Structures are given as C-alpha cells and as structure tokens.
Amino acid sequence: MTAVENTPSEEIESLRALIANDLTGWRKKHCLSLFDVSSAQFNAVLEVAKGLKALDVQRQMAVAWTYPRTLAMIFEKPSLRTRVSFEAGMAHLRGHAINLAANEIGLGSRESVADVANVLSRWVDVIAARVFSHETVEELARTGTVPVINALSDKEHPIQAFADMLTLQERAGALGNALKLAYVGDGNNVLHALLLACAKMGVNISAGCPEGYFPDPAYVAEAERIAQETGAKIEIFQDPIAAVRDADAVYADVWTSMGQETEKDERGNVFVPYQINAALMAHAKPSAIVLHCLPAHRGEEVTAEIMDIHADAIYEQAENRLHTQKALLMLIIGL
Ligand code: CP
Ligand code: NVA
C-alpha cells in the first residue's frame, strides 16, 4: 500500500462511506432508463462523481477497488466518449474494460442475446451496451445475472444525462428551478434522458422541436409527473425561440442520430430553423452556456462560432462523462 492509501483524508473517508453505505440502493442495480432511477439515486451519482473529480487519479486509488473488477462493453454503434470514458474510468479504479464490437460477437445473430448475457455474466461484473433497439438492453438485463448499463439506445441516453446535470450544477452553482435548460432539435434519446433528468433534479426544461420530431409522449408525461413533486417546469414548443427564451443553458444534439442515416437529407431541411446560432442565442440569457453531448456537426445543429465560444463548457461536459460513469460503476459494484 502506498502512503496515500495509509493516510486517508476526511474527503476520501466520506466518499468511501457514500459508496459503501449505498443509502439510495444502487448496488447491483441495472441502469437502463431514468424511469427507474430515483432523484436520490441520480443525486448520489453526482455526489460521488464530484468527490472523485476533486481527487487526482493517484488519490482516487484510496477509493478504488482493492482487486480488479471488469466491465464488458458491447457497441452496436460507433462511440468515442462512451467507450473511452468507460475504459479510462475502469483503469483508474483498478478495473478493466473489454470492448466488444457488435460485428465481433454478432449479438442476436451469431448467438442469442440471452446466451451473450449469460456467458458474459460468468466473467464480468457489469455489462454496458450501446444498442439500436432499447429492447436489447432490456433483454440483456432480463436474461443475464449482472447489472446492465444502457450506453445509448434508440429510446434513451441515461449516462449522458448524469454528465449533463453535473456540468450544469458546476456552472450554475446548484441545480433547481431557478435554472432553465432549453433543448433545441430532435426529440430523441438525448432529449428523453434530459426530460427525466431535469424533472428529477428540479430543473426547468423546455424543448423546441419541429412537428413530427417531438419527444415520445411517455417521456413527457413521466417528466410532468415527477415535476409535480420537484417543482420543475416542463415545456415543449415547436418554436425554437420560445424554447430558448431566458434559458440558462441551451443544449444541442445532432439532427440525424446513429441508425437514421437514410433520413439525413430530409432532416437536414426540416431542422434548419433549429440551428443553435448567434441569432437564436440572443433570446437566451446573456450568461447562457451551450451544451452539446457530441459528436457535433458544425454548420448543422450548431454554428462553428457558437461551438468555439462555448467550448469550455462542452468539453467539460465530455470530461464529466468520465467522472459520472466512474461514480455509477462504484455505486453499482460497491467498494
Ligand atoms: N455523447 C456520446 O455518447 O458520445 P459517443 O457517441 O462518442 O460515445
Ligand atoms: N442522438 C445521438 C446521440 C449521440 C451521442 C445518437 O443517437 O446518435
């Protein structure tokens, strides 16, 4: 053991206690959808992430696992942030991540989802999966015996929302209904996660989406239900200007998500009025930040100028994927 491990600071002790006591019930829990994550559980991820972020990687060794834990990552779609943040995060925690590209394992074609889930469960502690169909992560969770994390599906991107809320909290000082986040663009997986995340954390959220590209009403209804308890305001507009009015943060995602490439031209036309540019930003608060889950297409959903002005917040948001996913893994696996 190193000197650092022998002399744990109060900071380290309270972080270890937060993970060990698991007061919010994360241990061995799946993270498939924010539908199943309570406000307290969401907040626990943010608290552990902040604790980890405050320590350099060497000092994190005093919190990390004492023996290696393993994460299998299944990717049916490309990834930079999700893959690297999980892989680097596992390395920081004395764990190991195994990357499995869909064409290598043939999920559902070379062998059944259930067989993959069961066999992986005999080897690893946690499975993370990025899938085309949300039903695939549900099937992995139902048929395997280890916790499954949704690393993006057609329906939701829950782990993105942890990083988004941490970034907003850091930038604004605190989360709550003094804050308004405006999402502009496609009513997709990222917006679905944001609707539930904001509702749970009491942040007001407005979305500006073109007709035909509104979010799934089930997500809006759930966000509205939660908002009654947390005081958040949930608004869906067709007009992007109405959505961003007086916002503290304006959020962009691609117009064409992975798997929708055949719709690219049509979407490219429909979404033009929904570009985040200087004219649209003029309707947000002068202090507003721009967030983007990335990858970004400069000149499409956001101008290069706006990306550059807000690069600090956007790259911090990407960095926060690392801290929040490490927190999630530690809460799910334990010490
Ligand atoms: N935001 C996000 O999930 O990025 P990747 O697709 O690169 O993982
Ligand atoms: N909505 C995008 C998010 C990418 C992180 C997609 O699904 O491709």
CSV table of C-alpha atoms and ligand atoms in Angstrom, one decimal:
chain,number,residue,atom,x,y,z
A,1,MET,CA,0.0,0.0,0.0
A,2,THR,CA,1.2,3.5,-0.7
A,3,ALA,CA,1.4,6.3,1.8
A,4,VAL,CA,-1.6,7.9,0.2
A,5,GLU,CA,-3.7,4.8,1.0
A,6,ASN,CA,-2.4,4.6,4.6
A,7,THR,CA,-3.5,8.1,5.4
A,8,PRO,CA,-7.0,8.6,4.0
A,9,SER,CA,-8.2,12.2,4.3
A,10,GLU,CA,-11.7,13.1,5.5
A,11,GLU,CA,-12.6,13.7,1.9
A,12,ILE,CA,-11.7,10.2,1.0
A,13,GLU,CA,-13.4,8.6,4.0
A,14,SER,CA,-16.6,10.4,3.3
A,15,LEU,CA,-16.5,9.4,-0.3
A,16,ARG,CA,-15.9,5.8,0.7
A,17,ALA,CA,-18.8,5.9,3.1
A,18,LEU,CA,-21.1,7.4,0.5
A,19,ILE,CA,-20.3,4.4,-1.8
A,20,ALA,CA,-20.2,1.7,1.0
A,21,ASN,CA,-23.4,2.8,2.7
A,22,ASP,CA,-25.3,2.8,-0.6
A,23,LEU,CA,-28.2,4.7,1.0
A,24,THR,CA,-30.0,5.1,-2.3
A,25,GLY,CA,-29.9,1.4,-3.4
A,26,TRP,CA,-27.6,1.4,-6.4
A,27,ARG,CA,-25.9,-1.8,-5.6
A,28,LYS,CA,-26.3,-4.4,-8.3
A,29,LYS,CA,-29.0,-2.3,-10.0
A,30,HIS,CA,-29.4,-2.0,-13.7
A,31,CYS,CA,-29.2,1.5,-15.3
A,32,LEU,CA,-31.3,1.0,-18.4
A,33,SER,CA,-33.6,4.1,-18.2
A,34,LEU,CA,-34.0,7.1,-15.9
A,35,PHE,CA,-37.6,5.9,-15.5
A,36,ASP,CA,-36.1,3.5,-12.9
A,37,VAL,CA,-33.6,5.9,-11.3
A,38,SER,CA,-34.9,8.0,-8.3
A,39,SER,CA,-34.0,11.6,-7.7
A,40,ALA,CA,-31.9,10.4,-4.7
A,41,GLN,CA,-30.1,7.8,-6.9
A,42,PHE,CA,-29.5,10.5,-9.5
A,43,ASN,CA,-28.1,12.8,-6.9
A,44,ALA,CA,-25.9,10.1,-5.5
A,45,VAL,CA,-24.2,9.7,-8.8
A,46,LEU,CA,-23.5,13.4,-8.9
A,47,GLU,CA,-22.2,13.4,-5.3
A,48,VAL,CA,-19.8,10.5,-5.9
A,49,ALA,CA,-18.7,12.0,-9.2
A,50,LYS,CA,-17.9,15.3,-7.6
A,51,GLY,CA,-15.9,13.5,-4.9
A,52,LEU,CA,-13.9,11.6,-7.4
A,53,LYS,CA,-13.3,14.6,-9.6
A,54,ALA,CA,-12.0,16.5,-6.6
A,55,LEU,CA,-9.2,13.9,-6.2
A,56,ASP,CA,-6.5,13.3,-8.7
A,57,VAL,CA,-6.2,9.9,-10.1
A,58,GLN,CA,-3.5,8.9,-7.7
A,59,ARG,CA,-5.6,9.8,-4.7
A,60,GLN,CA,-8.6,8.0,-6.2
A,61,MET,CA,-6.6,4.8,-5.6
A,62,ALA,CA,-7.6,5.1,-1.9
A,63,VAL,CA,-11.3,4.9,-3.0
A,64,ALA,CA,-10.8,2.4,-5.9
A,65,TRP,CA,-11.4,-1.3,-5.7
A,66,THR,CA,-8.8,-3.4,-3.9
A,67,TYR,CA,-9.0,-6.1,-6.6
A,68,PRO,CA,-9.8,-5.8,-10.3
A,69,ARG,CA,-13.4,-5.6,-11.5
A,70,THR,CA,-14.4,-6.0,-15.1
A,71,LEU,CA,-16.8,-4.3,-17.4
A,72,ALA,CA,-17.8,-5.7,-20.8
A,73,MET,CA,-18.8,-3.0,-23.3
A,74,ILE,CA,-21.0,-4.0,-26.3
A,75,PHE,CA,-21.2,-1.4,-29.1
A,76,GLU,CA,-23.7,-1.9,-31.9
A,77,LYS,CA,-22.9,1.7,-33.0
A,78,PRO,CA,-19.8,3.9,-33.0
A,79,SER,CA,-18.6,5.7,-29.9
A,80,LEU,CA,-15.7,7.9,-28.8
A,81,ARG,CA,-16.8,9.4,-25.4
A,82,THR,CA,-18.7,6.5,-24.0
A,83,ARG,CA,-16.1,3.9,-24.9
A,84,VAL,CA,-13.1,5.9,-23.7
A,85,SER,CA,-14.7,7.3,-20.6
A,86,PHE,CA,-15.7,3.8,-19.5
A,87,GLU,CA,-12.3,2.3,-20.4
A,88,ALA,CA,-10.2,5.0,-18.8
A,89,GLY,CA,-12.6,5.1,-15.8
A,90,MET,CA,-12.2,1.3,-15.2
A,91,ALA,CA,-8.4,1.7,-15.5
A,92,HIS,CA,-8.5,4.5,-12.9
A,93,LEU,CA,-10.4,2.3,-10.5
A,94,ARG,CA,-8.2,-0.8,-10.8
A,95,GLY,CA,-10.6,-2.4,-13.1
A,96,HIS,CA,-10.6,-3.5,-16.7
A,97,ALA,CA,-13.0,-2.8,-19.6
A,98,ILE,CA,-13.4,-5.2,-22.5
A,99,ASN,CA,-14.6,-3.7,-25.8
A,100,LEU,CA,-16.9,-5.9,-27.9
A,101,ALA,CA,-17.8,-4.5,-31.3
A,102,ALA,CA,-21.2,-5.9,-32.5
A,103,ASN,CA,-19.7,-7.4,-35.6
A,104,GLU,CA,-17.2,-9.4,-33.5
A,105,ILE,CA,-19.8,-11.0,-31.3
A,106,GLY,CA,-22.9,-11.0,-33.5
A,107,LEU,CA,-25.3,-10.1,-30.8
A,108,GLY,CA,-28.6,-11.8,-31.7
A,109,SER,CA,-27.2,-13.2,-35.0
A,110,ARG,CA,-24.1,-15.3,-34.1
A,111,GLU,CA,-25.7,-16.2,-30.9
A,112,SER,CA,-28.8,-15.1,-28.9
A,113,VAL,CA,-28.9,-12.0,-26.7
A,114,ALA,CA,-29.7,-14.4,-23.7
A,115,ASP,CA,-26.6,-16.6,-24.4
A,116,VAL,CA,-24.4,-13.5,-24.6
A,117,ALA,CA,-25.8,-12.1,-21.4
A,118,ASN,CA,-25.5,-15.4,-19.5
A,119,VAL,CA,-21.9,-16.1,-20.7
A,120,LEU,CA,-20.7,-12.6,-20.0
A,121,SER,CA,-22.3,-12.7,-16.6
A,122,ARG,CA,-20.0,-15.6,-15.7
A,123,TRP,CA,-16.9,-13.4,-16.5
A,124,VAL,CA,-17.6,-9.8,-15.7
A,125,ASP,CA,-19.1,-7.6,-13.0
A,126,VAL,CA,-21.1,-5.3,-15.2
A,127,ILE,CA,-22.2,-5.1,-18.9
A,128,ALA,CA,-22.6,-1.8,-20.7
A,129,ALA,CA,-24.4,-1.9,-24.1
A,130,ARG,CA,-25.0,0.6,-26.9
A,131,VAL,CA,-27.8,-0.8,-29.0
A,132,PHE,CA,-30.1,0.1,-31.8
A,133,SER,CA,-33.2,-1.2,-30.1
A,134,HIS,CA,-33.9,-0.4,-26.4
A,135,GLU,CA,-35.4,-3.9,-26.1
A,136,THR,CA,-31.9,-5.4,-26.5
A,137,VAL,CA,-30.6,-3.7,-23.3
A,138,GLU,CA,-33.8,-4.9,-21.5
A,139,GLU,CA,-33.2,-8.4,-22.8
A,140,LEU,CA,-29.6,-8.4,-21.7
A,141,ALA,CA,-30.7,-7.3,-18.2
A,142,ARG,CA,-33.6,-9.8,-18.0
A,143,THR,CA,-31.6,-12.8,-19.2
A,144,GLY,CA,-28.1,-12.1,-17.6
A,145,THR,CA,-27.2,-12.1,-13.9
A,146,VAL,CA,-25.0,-9.0,-13.7
A,147,PRO,CA,-26.1,-5.3,-13.8
A,148,VAL,CA,-26.5,-3.8,-17.3
A,149,ILE,CA,-25.9,-0.1,-18.1
A,150,ASN,CA,-27.6,1.4,-21.2
A,151,ALA,CA,-24.8,3.1,-23.1
A,152,LEU,CA,-27.3,4.7,-25.5
A,153,SER,CA,-30.3,3.1,-27.2
A,154,ASP,CA,-32.9,4.4,-29.7
A,155,LYS,CA,-35.0,5.5,-26.7
A,156,GLU,CA,-32.6,7.0,-24.1
A,157,HIS,CA,-29.1,8.0,-23.3
A,158,PRO,CA,-29.2,8.0,-19.4
A,159,ILE,CA,-25.5,8.1,-18.7
A,160,GLN,CA,-25.2,11.2,-20.9
A,161,ALA,CA,-27.7,12.9,-18.6
A,162,PHE,CA,-25.6,12.3,-15.5
A,163,ALA,CA,-22.7,14.2,-17.1
A,164,ASP,CA,-25.1,17.0,-18.3
A,165,MET,CA,-26.5,17.6,-14.9
A,166,LEU,CA,-23.1,17.6,-13.3
A,167,THR,CA,-21.9,20.2,-15.8
A,168,LEU,CA,-25.0,22.4,-15.2
A,169,GLN,CA,-24.5,22.1,-11.5
A,170,GLU,CA,-20.8,23.1,-11.6
A,171,ARG,CA,-21.6,26.0,-13.9
A,172,ALA,CA,-24.6,27.3,-12.1
A,173,GLY,CA,-23.6,26.5,-8.5
A,174,ALA,CA,-26.7,24.5,-7.8
A,175,LEU,CA,-29.5,22.6,-9.6
A,176,GLY,CA,-33.1,23.6,-9.1
A,177,ASN,CA,-35.9,25.5,-10.6
A,178,ALA,CA,-34.1,28.8,-10.7
A,179,LEU,CA,-32.5,27.2,-13.8
A,180,LYS,CA,-33.9,26.7,-17.3
A,181,LEU,CA,-32.3,24.3,-19.8
A,182,ALA,CA,-33.5,24.6,-23.4
A,183,TYR,CA,-33.0,21.7,-25.8
A,184,VAL,CA,-33.3,22.6,-29.4
A,185,GLY,CA,-33.6,19.9,-32.2
A,186,ASP,CA,-34.7,16.3,-32.5
A,187,GLY,CA,-37.0,14.8,-29.8
A,188,ASN,CA,-34.6,11.9,-29.5
A,189,ASN,CA,-32.8,9.6,-27.0
A,190,VAL,CA,-30.8,12.5,-25.6
A,191,LEU,CA,-33.9,14.7,-25.0
A,192,HIS,CA,-35.7,11.8,-23.4
A,193,ALA,CA,-32.9,11.4,-20.8
A,194,LEU,CA,-32.8,15.1,-20.3
A,195,LEU,CA,-36.5,15.4,-19.7
A,196,LEU,CA,-36.4,12.9,-16.9
A,197,ALA,CA,-33.0,14.2,-15.5
A,198,CYS,CA,-34.2,17.8,-15.3
A,199,ALA,CA,-37.6,16.8,-13.8
A,200,LYS,CA,-35.8,14.7,-11.1
A,201,MET,CA,-33.3,17.4,-10.3
A,202,GLY,CA,-36.0,20.1,-10.3
A,203,VAL,CA,-34.5,22.0,-13.3
A,204,ASN,CA,-36.9,23.7,-15.7
A,205,ILE,CA,-36.6,22.2,-19.2
A,206,SER,CA,-38.1,23.4,-22.4
A,207,ALA,CA,-37.7,21.7,-25.8
A,208,GLY,CA,-38.0,23.3,-29.2
A,209,CYS,CA,-38.7,20.5,-31.8
A,210,PRO,CA,-40.1,20.5,-35.3
A,211,GLU,CA,-43.5,19.0,-35.9
A,212,GLY,CA,-43.1,15.2,-36.4
A,213,TYR,CA,-40.0,15.2,-34.2
A,214,PHE,CA,-41.4,15.8,-30.8
A,215,PRO,CA,-40.3,13.6,-27.9
A,216,ASP,CA,-42.1,10.4,-27.0
A,217,PRO,CA,-45.2,11.4,-25.0
A,218,ALA,CA,-44.4,8.7,-22.4
A,219,TYR,CA,-41.2,10.6,-21.5
A,220,VAL,CA,-43.1,14.0,-21.4
A,221,ALA,CA,-45.8,12.5,-19.2
A,222,GLU,CA,-43.3,11.0,-16.8
A,223,ALA,CA,-41.3,14.2,-16.6
A,224,GLU,CA,-44.5,16.1,-15.9
A,225,ARG,CA,-45.5,13.6,-13.2
A,226,ILE,CA,-42.1,13.9,-11.5
A,227,ALA,CA,-42.1,17.7,-11.9
A,228,GLN,CA,-45.2,17.9,-9.7
A,229,GLU,CA,-43.0,16.7,-6.9
A,230,THR,CA,-39.9,18.7,-7.7
A,231,GLY,CA,-41.4,21.9,-8.9
A,232,ALA,CA,-39.7,21.7,-12.3
A,233,LYS,CA,-41.4,23.2,-15.3
A,234,ILE,CA,-41.7,21.1,-18.5
A,235,GLU,CA,-42.5,22.8,-21.7
A,236,ILE,CA,-42.5,21.5,-25.3
A,237,PHE,CA,-42.6,24.1,-28.2
A,238,GLN,CA,-42.5,24.0,-31.9
A,239,ASP,CA,-40.9,27.4,-31.9
A,240,PRO,CA,-37.2,27.3,-31.1
A,241,ILE,CA,-37.2,30.9,-29.9
A,242,ALA,CA,-40.0,30.2,-27.4
A,243,ALA,CA,-37.9,27.3,-26.2
A,244,VAL,CA,-34.7,29.2,-25.6
A,245,ARG,CA,-36.3,32.4,-24.1
A,246,ASP,CA,-34.3,33.3,-21.0
A,247,ALA,CA,-32.6,29.9,-20.8
A,248,ASP,CA,-29.5,29.4,-18.7
A,249,ALA,CA,-28.3,26.6,-20.9
A,250,VAL,CA,-29.1,25.8,-24.5
A,251,TYR,CA,-28.5,22.2,-25.5
A,252,ALA,CA,-27.8,20.7,-29.0
A,253,ASP,CA,-27.6,17.2,-30.4
A,254,VAL,CA,-27.2,16.0,-34.0
A,255,TRP,CA,-30.2,16.2,-36.3
A,256,THR,CA,-29.6,12.7,-37.6
A,257,SER,CA,-28.9,10.1,-34.9
A,258,MET,CA,-26.9,6.9,-35.5
A,259,GLY,CA,-29.1,4.5,-37.3
A,260,GLN,CA,-31.2,7.2,-39.1
A,261,GLU,CA,-28.7,7.9,-41.9
A,262,THR,CA,-31.2,7.3,-44.6
A,263,GLU,CA,-33.2,10.3,-43.3
A,264,LYS,CA,-30.3,12.6,-43.4
A,265,ASP,CA,-31.3,14.8,-46.3
A,266,GLU,CA,-34.9,15.2,-45.2
A,267,ARG,CA,-33.8,16.0,-41.6
A,268,GLY,CA,-31.2,18.4,-43.0
A,269,ASN,CA,-34.1,20.5,-44.4
A,270,VAL,CA,-36.6,20.2,-41.6
A,271,PHE,CA,-34.1,21.2,-38.8
A,272,VAL,CA,-32.6,24.4,-40.4
A,273,PRO,CA,-34.6,26.8,-38.2
A,274,TYR,CA,-33.5,24.8,-35.2
A,275,GLN,CA,-29.8,25.6,-35.6
A,276,ILE,CA,-28.2,27.0,-32.5
A,277,ASN,CA,-26.5,30.2,-33.7
A,278,ALA,CA,-25.9,33.7,-32.5
A,279,ALA,CA,-29.5,34.9,-33.5
A,280,LEU,CA,-31.1,32.1,-31.5
A,281,MET,CA,-28.8,32.6,-28.6
A,282,ALA,CA,-29.8,36.2,-28.4
A,283,HIS,CA,-33.1,35.0,-26.9
A,284,ALA,CA,-31.4,33.1,-24.1
A,285,LYS,CA,-29.9,34.8,-21.0
A,286,PRO,CA,-26.8,36.8,-21.9
A,287,SER,CA,-24.9,34.5,-19.4
A,288,ALA,CA,-26.3,31.3,-21.0
A,289,ILE,CA,-24.0,28.4,-21.7
A,290,VAL,CA,-24.3,26.0,-24.7
A,291,LEU,CA,-24.1,22.3,-24.0
A,292,HIS,CA,-23.7,19.5,-26.7
A,293,CYS,CA,-23.5,15.8,-26.0
A,294,LEU,CA,-21.1,15.5,-29.0
A,295,PRO,CA,-20.3,14.5,-31.7
A,296,ALA,CA,-21.1,17.9,-33.2
A,297,HIS,CA,-21.6,18.9,-36.8
A,298,ARG,CA,-20.5,22.5,-37.0
A,299,GLY,CA,-22.7,24.3,-39.5
A,300,GLU,CA,-25.7,22.0,-38.9
A,301,GLU,CA,-27.2,21.8,-35.4
A,302,VAL,CA,-24.7,24.4,-34.1
A,303,THR,CA,-22.5,27.0,-35.8
A,304,ALA,CA,-18.7,26.8,-35.5
A,305,GLU,CA,-18.8,30.2,-33.8
A,306,ILE,CA,-21.2,29.1,-31.1
A,307,MET,CA,-19.2,25.9,-30.6
A,308,ASP,CA,-16.0,27.9,-30.2
A,309,ILE,CA,-17.5,30.4,-27.8
A,310,HIS,CA,-18.8,27.6,-25.5
A,311,ALA,CA,-16.0,25.1,-26.0
A,312,ASP,CA,-15.1,25.2,-22.3
A,313,ALA,CA,-18.5,24.0,-21.1
A,314,ILE,CA,-18.9,21.5,-23.9
A,315,TYR,CA,-15.5,19.8,-23.3
A,316,GLU,CA,-16.1,19.9,-19.5
A,317,GLN,CA,-19.4,18.1,-20.2
A,318,ALA,CA,-17.5,15.5,-22.2
A,319,GLU,CA,-14.9,15.2,-19.3
A,320,ASN,CA,-17.8,14.7,-16.9
A,321,ARG,CA,-18.8,11.5,-18.7
A,322,LEU,CA,-15.7,10.0,-17.0
A,323,HIS,CA,-16.4,11.2,-13.5
A,324,THR,CA,-20.1,10.3,-13.6
A,325,GLN,CA,-19.6,6.9,-15.1
A,326,LYS,CA,-16.9,6.0,-12.6
A,327,ALA,CA,-19.3,7.1,-9.9
A,328,LEU,CA,-22.1,4.9,-11.4
A,329,LEU,CA,-19.8,1.9,-11.6
A,330,MET,CA,-18.6,2.3,-8.0
A,331,LEU,CA,-22.2,2.7,-6.8
A,332,ILE,CA,-23.3,-0.4,-8.7
A,333,ILE,CA,-20.3,-2.6,-7.8
A,334,GLY,CA,-19.5,-1.2,-4.3
A,335,LEU,CA,-16.1,-1.0,-2.7
B,1,CP,N1,-22.0,11.6,-26.3
B,1,CP,C1,-21.7,10.4,-26.6
B,1,CP,O1,-22.3,9.4,-26.2
B,1,CP,O2,-20.6,10.3,-27.4
B,1,CP,P1,-20.1,8.9,-28.2
B,1,CP,O3,-21.2,8.6,-29.2
B,1,CP,O4,-18.8,9.3,-28.8
B,1,CP,O5,-19.9,7.8,-27.2
B,2,NVA,N1,-28.8,11.3,-30.6
B,2,NVA,C1,-27.5,10.9,-30.9
B,2,NVA,C2,-26.6,10.9,-29.7
B,2,NVA,C3,-25.2,10.6,-29.9
B,2,NVA,C4,-24.4,10.6,-28.6
B,2,NVA,C5,-27.5,9.5,-31.5
B,2,NVA,O1,-28.2,8.6,-31.0
B,2,NVA,O2,-26.7,9.2,-32.4
